[in-house]
Tab-separated table of C-alpha atoms in Angstrom:
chain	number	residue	atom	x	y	z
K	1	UNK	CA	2.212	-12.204	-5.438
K	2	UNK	CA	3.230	-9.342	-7.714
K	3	UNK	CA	1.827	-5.763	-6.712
K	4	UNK	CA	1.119	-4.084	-10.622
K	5	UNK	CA	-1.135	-1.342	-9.038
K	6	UNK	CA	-2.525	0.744	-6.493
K	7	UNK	CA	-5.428	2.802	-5.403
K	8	UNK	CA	-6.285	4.700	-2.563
K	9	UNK	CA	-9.742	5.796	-1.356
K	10	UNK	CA	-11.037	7.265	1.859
K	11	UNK	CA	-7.610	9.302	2.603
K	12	UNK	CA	-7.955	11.415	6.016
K	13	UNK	CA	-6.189	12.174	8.963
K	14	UNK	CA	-7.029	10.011	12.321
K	15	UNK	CA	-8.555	12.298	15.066
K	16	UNK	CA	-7.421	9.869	18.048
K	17	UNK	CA	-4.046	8.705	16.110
K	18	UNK	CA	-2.655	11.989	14.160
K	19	UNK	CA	-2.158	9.098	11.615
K	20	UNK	CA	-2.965	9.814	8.078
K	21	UNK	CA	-5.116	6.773	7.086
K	22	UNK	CA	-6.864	5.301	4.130
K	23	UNK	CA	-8.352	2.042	2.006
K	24	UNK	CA	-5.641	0.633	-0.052
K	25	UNK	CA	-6.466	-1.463	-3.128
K	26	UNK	CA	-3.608	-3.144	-4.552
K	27	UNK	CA	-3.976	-4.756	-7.874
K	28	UNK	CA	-1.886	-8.131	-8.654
K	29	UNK	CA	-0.944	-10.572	-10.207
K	30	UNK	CA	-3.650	-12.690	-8.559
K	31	UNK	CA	-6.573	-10.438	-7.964
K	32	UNK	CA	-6.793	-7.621	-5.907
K	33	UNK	CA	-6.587	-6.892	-1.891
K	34	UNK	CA	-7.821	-4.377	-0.041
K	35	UNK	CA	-6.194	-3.248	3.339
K	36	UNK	CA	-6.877	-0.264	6.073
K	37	UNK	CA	-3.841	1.536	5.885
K	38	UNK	CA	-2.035	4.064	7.795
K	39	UNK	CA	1.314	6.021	7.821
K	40	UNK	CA	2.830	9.042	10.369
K	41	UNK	CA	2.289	12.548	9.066
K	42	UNK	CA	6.202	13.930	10.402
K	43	UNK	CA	8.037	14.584	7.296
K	44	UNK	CA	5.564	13.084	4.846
K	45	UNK	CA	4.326	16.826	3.198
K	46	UNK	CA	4.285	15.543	-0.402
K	47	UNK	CA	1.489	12.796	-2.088
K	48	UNK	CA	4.158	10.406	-3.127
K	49	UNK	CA	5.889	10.170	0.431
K	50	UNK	CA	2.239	9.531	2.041
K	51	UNK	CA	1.347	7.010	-0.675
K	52	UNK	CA	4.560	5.308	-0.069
K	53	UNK	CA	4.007	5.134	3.435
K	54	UNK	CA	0.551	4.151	2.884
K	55	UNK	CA	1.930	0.999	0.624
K	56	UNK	CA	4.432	-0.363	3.019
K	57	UNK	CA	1.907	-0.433	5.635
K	58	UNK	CA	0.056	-2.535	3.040
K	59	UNK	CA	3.221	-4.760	2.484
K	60	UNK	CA	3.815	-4.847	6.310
K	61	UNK	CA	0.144	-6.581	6.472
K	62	UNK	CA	0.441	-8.700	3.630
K	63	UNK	CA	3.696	-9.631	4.512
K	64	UNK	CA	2.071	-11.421	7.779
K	65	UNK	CA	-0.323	-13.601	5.776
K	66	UNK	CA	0.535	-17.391	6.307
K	67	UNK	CA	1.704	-18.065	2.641
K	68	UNK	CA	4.050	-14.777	2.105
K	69	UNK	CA	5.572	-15.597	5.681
K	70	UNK	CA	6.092	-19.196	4.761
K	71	UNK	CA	7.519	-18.187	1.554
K	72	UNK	CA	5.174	-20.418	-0.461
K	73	UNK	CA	4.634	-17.381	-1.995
K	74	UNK	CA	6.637	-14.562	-2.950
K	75	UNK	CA	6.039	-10.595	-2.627
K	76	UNK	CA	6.973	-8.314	-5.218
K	77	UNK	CA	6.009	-4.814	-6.230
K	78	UNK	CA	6.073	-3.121	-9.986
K	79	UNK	CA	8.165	-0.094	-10.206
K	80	UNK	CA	5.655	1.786	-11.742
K	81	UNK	CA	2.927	0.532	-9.361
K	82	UNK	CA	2.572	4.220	-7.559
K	83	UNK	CA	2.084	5.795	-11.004
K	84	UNK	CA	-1.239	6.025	-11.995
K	85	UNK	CA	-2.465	7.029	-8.233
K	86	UNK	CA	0.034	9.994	-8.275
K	87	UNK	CA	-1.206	11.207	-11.177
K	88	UNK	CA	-4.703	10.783	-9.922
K	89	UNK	CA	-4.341	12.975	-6.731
């Protein structure tokens, strides 16, 4: 499974967590997922350090499903696939 994309809606901060939290739509190679998502707040004051946190969440998650943790399949993620949702926020 390649991540080429990804897309955030619904980003807010969690009133009983502190957590910043938020829908994550990742485009790839096979079709697209969609994951709740949530990173810490400490030390994450710019959009690319929350959207990276937001992401590996995502991975953490998908990392978990029964064919990425078998390795029947295989996770990757474009380099570029932060790109177009930085320059959307």
């Amino acid at each position: 499974m390649h991540i080429l994309d990804m897309k955030v809606a619904g980003l807010g901060d969690c009133p009983d967590t502190g957590r910043i939290t938020a829908k994550v739509i990742l485009l790839t190679s096979e079709g697209g997922v969609s994951l709740a998502a949530a990173t810490d707040p400490a030390d994450q004051a710019d959009r690319r350090a929350i959207l990276e946190g937001l992401l590996n969440d995502a991975l953490r998650q998908i990392k978990a499903f029964p064919e990425v943790r078998t390795g029947q399949k295989r996770l990757t993620v474009a380099e570029d696939a932060l790109n177009r949702e930085m320059q959307e926020g």
